Amino acid sequence: MEELVPPIPVSSEATITLTTDFGLDDAYVAAMKGVILEINPGATIVDISHSIEPQSIRQGAFVFSTAYAYFPQDTVHLIVVDPGVGSQRRAIIIETDNAIFVAPDNGVLSYVVQAYTGKRSFRATLTKLPPELQAFEITNPKYWRHPVSSTFHGRDIFAPVAAHISLGTPLNELGQAITSVSVFPLPQPQTDATGNLIGHILHIDHFGNLITDVTSQDLPPGEYSIQVAGHQIGSLSHSYEQSQGLLALIGSSGRLEIALKGGNAARLLGSKLGDKLRITRRRTGRNRG
Amino acid sequence: MEELVPPIPVSSEATITLTTDFGLDDAYVAAMKGVILEINPGATIVDISHSIEPQSIRQGAFVFSTAYAYFPQDTVHLIVVDPGVGSQRRAIIIETDNAIFVAPDNGVLSYVVQAYTGKRSFRATLTKLPPELQAFEITNPKYWRHPVSSTFHGRDIFAPVAAHISLGTPLNELGQAITSVSVFPLPQPQTDATGNLIGHILHIDHFGNLITDVTSQDLPPGEYSIQVAGHQIGSLSHSYEQSQGLLALIGSSGRLEIALKGGNAARLLGSKLGDKLRITRRRTGRNRG
Amino acid sequence: MEELVPPIPVSSEATITLTTDFGLDDAYVAAMKGVILEINPGATIVDISHSIEPQSIRQGAFVFSTAYAYFPQDTVHLIVVDPGVGSQRRAIIIETDNAIFVAPDNGVLSYVVQAYTGKRSFRATLTKLPPELQAFEITNPKYWRHPVSSTFHGRDIFAPVAAHISLGTPLNELGQAITSVSVFPLPQPQTDATGNLIGHILHIDHFGNLITDVTSQDLPPGEYSIQVAGHQIGSLSHSYEQSQGLLALIGSSGRLEIALKGGNAARLLGSKLGDKLRITRRRTGRNRG
């Protein structure tokens, strides 16, 4: 059979992204890049982030979710936040219309799965994939680096598998088709007794901006005021420049974001992940008087 | 008309550099790279620095100024230190004989303009460009990513414009010619009442070396002694190895630099940006006795 | 003679790695990349680490040693940890069957030399190379960037030399053959009076894992218990997942490593480089009762 399929090329210009909790001080990320380039010298490798807090699957999932959609068609995304390395947790591949994702099966692809299912609260930890997503468990050691270290599957399993995918190796060569993958329930705002939306801080970025679990879809057209850490923000701004002091706006990833003009909102407010904020829909001026 | 010009290629090996204040923990830089590679998969993207202090146009301008001259002919340099994102500040392109610069019009290209005008003190914030520099305001939304986020022009305007430039899109397709751009007065040494040169610390590097606004052009051939933070340095050294303890030399960017052999001068001296140092021209040995 | 050899190409897809103590905040690394790309626009440049502690030759040597073996055949590795820049220390090239190394001759290639000699304790600082290693002192200024800064050979000598090597320039064009290079004695475990192995902490990684100078070769098959910072670890684990709390295993670089499941071992133990640990071979269960 194999003689009939076209041969896999030895180099291809595909883009491969890397997201890990390895940091950049050690040479772990570099070892993965070396392994990739040995298999596909033509690969363009792009770092998404290597500053995920060690073993924080949720932060890795979120940071990755803010970038993958901007990459070219058929990009291979490799995410290695893998506290279970060396255990029985599965290693998986998910294929969508636009991209291919390679990661441990620990929920780090939850936002990707949500983008296709539309669901934020998954019924079970193991969720059935919609038909437009193909998934595979990585099981074929032919495409791994040997000997496989029990502490560094990023280098010995994930990197070579991603490189082989970038060359066009059929996914069903790399492992067996599966129909369910692990996810975690994604943070989402609640509605309180008086009808206000209660959101949560999901991420604090480099500028100290507070990114929340409230999306533009959660906010029907209207005027809103926001209470956060004892401060009141009277309305949504259009840009960082528009207001003075503390402000709220829909940020570049489509989420409600609290910022401090020319400063660091997280430092001013002493914010931490999970902190709540209340969004109140205001009566509009037209309704008054 | 358009049918007569050669078509823009779909991939080109051009180099694009990135300088931002985004840090590397979030995925903001990666999103820009994804956008660039989608437009020009052949681009070689090089990070200059993403550690510019948030919204510090002056630091961004300086750090960028120490690297751009070493890149290949026709490199596209993208600088996004942009506190005014979403406001009415212009987005611009400057073209020189060697390179093309894409940035907000907020002074972050002041050192580039100085390199062509020779001026350190500009008469006005808005300075007329010399004829050898072509400049354009970025106004043609055809080359942007849509919808344009009001908080992330780096991803939605600057990155796609830089990528299209790297493909050879004519600059006058991207916007309208302009003849003046914003600059800030560059730091420069003063001469005090007794004829000594008073310089300033412009940058403290990773090694704790103090880079000053005194250039080799400010120091005619001769012998100098330097006073800084209560310490006296008797002469200029040729290399870090040549002297013991605190030393002064002309560093790799052509500027007077204070260093501590095998140590961190900034930590020893408790230095901060803007601190002064005094340079005294010494009578040479030949004049004595 | 030169007319008879095939011409050097003007672009080649070779991989060049960079290891420095420059950090990523300044533009020093970027300047080196610009110089490389100007000479070889087709080079793929990979960062190994730029977080080597300033002027720490030993840390640079170690971190580099954990990554270089994973890169493609004929990769050019450039290591610039160079406290002696501008002094009389030599700049060298070492060629092996697999790769080419460019660095100051200060011991930063000690692990590379060891991999070929098998020796950990070198008789002299200057060690004779085995015949399978070719080495050259970089002496031909034709391949350098001019003027050469006395404080930044990384940009003006090492980067252009590495780029020319990646194009295929013969090494004997770049300098003169040498037969000895500088090395430092590599850390290695000792045996104490009671026959136990005394190892040392060689590196603390991003996760707080303690990497030691005890290699898998130092541990013949058997059962071991480990004493470190007043804690007792009863046996070697296979993976981070297998045990609870503090654990010991052979890590991904073939070295004995102390880790804390889901935590930071270095922080728990207050560890620092050079700290000792004792490895005791246990009587196996079969010998008991």
Short mmCIF file of N, CA and C in Angstrom, two decimals, chain C residues 221-223 281-289:
data_model
loop_
_atom_site.label_atom_id
_atom_site.label_comp_id
_atom_site.label_asym_id
_atom_site.label_seq_id
_atom_site.Cartn_x
_atom_site.Cartn_y
_atom_site.Cartn_z
N PRO C 221 23.94 -0.86 37.86
CA PRO C 221 22.60 -1.34 38.18
C PRO C 221 22.50 -1.70 39.66
N GLY C 222 21.39 -1.33 40.28
CA GLY C 222 21.22 -1.60 41.70
C GLY C 222 20.20 -0.65 42.28
N GLU C 223 20.05 -0.70 43.58
CA GLU C 223 19.11 0.17 44.28
C GLU C 223 19.90 1.21 45.05
N ARG C 281 24.47 2.85 47.92
CA ARG C 281 23.94 1.67 47.26
C ARG C 281 23.29 0.78 48.31
N ARG C 282 22.04 0.46 48.08
CA ARG C 282 21.30 -0.34 49.08
C ARG C 282 21.48 -1.82 48.80
N ARG C 283 21.48 -2.58 49.88
CA ARG C 283 21.40 -4.03 49.72
C ARG C 283 20.03 -4.30 49.12
N THR C 284 19.96 -5.16 48.15
CA THR C 284 18.67 -5.40 47.52
C THR C 284 17.85 -6.35 48.37
N GLY C 285 16.54 -6.34 48.14
CA GLY C 285 15.62 -7.21 48.88
C GLY C 285 16.04 -8.68 48.81
N ARG C 286 16.58 -9.07 47.68
CA ARG C 286 16.96 -10.47 47.51
C ARG C 286 18.01 -10.90 48.52
N ASN C 287 18.84 -9.96 48.94
CA ASN C 287 19.89 -10.33 49.89
C ASN C 287 19.39 -10.40 51.32
N ARG C 288 18.22 -9.81 51.55
CA ARG C 288 17.71 -9.80 52.92
C ARG C 288 16.98 -11.10 53.26
N GLY C 289 16.93 -11.40 54.55
CA GLY C 289 16.14 -12.54 55.05
C GLY C 289 16.58 -13.78 54.34
#
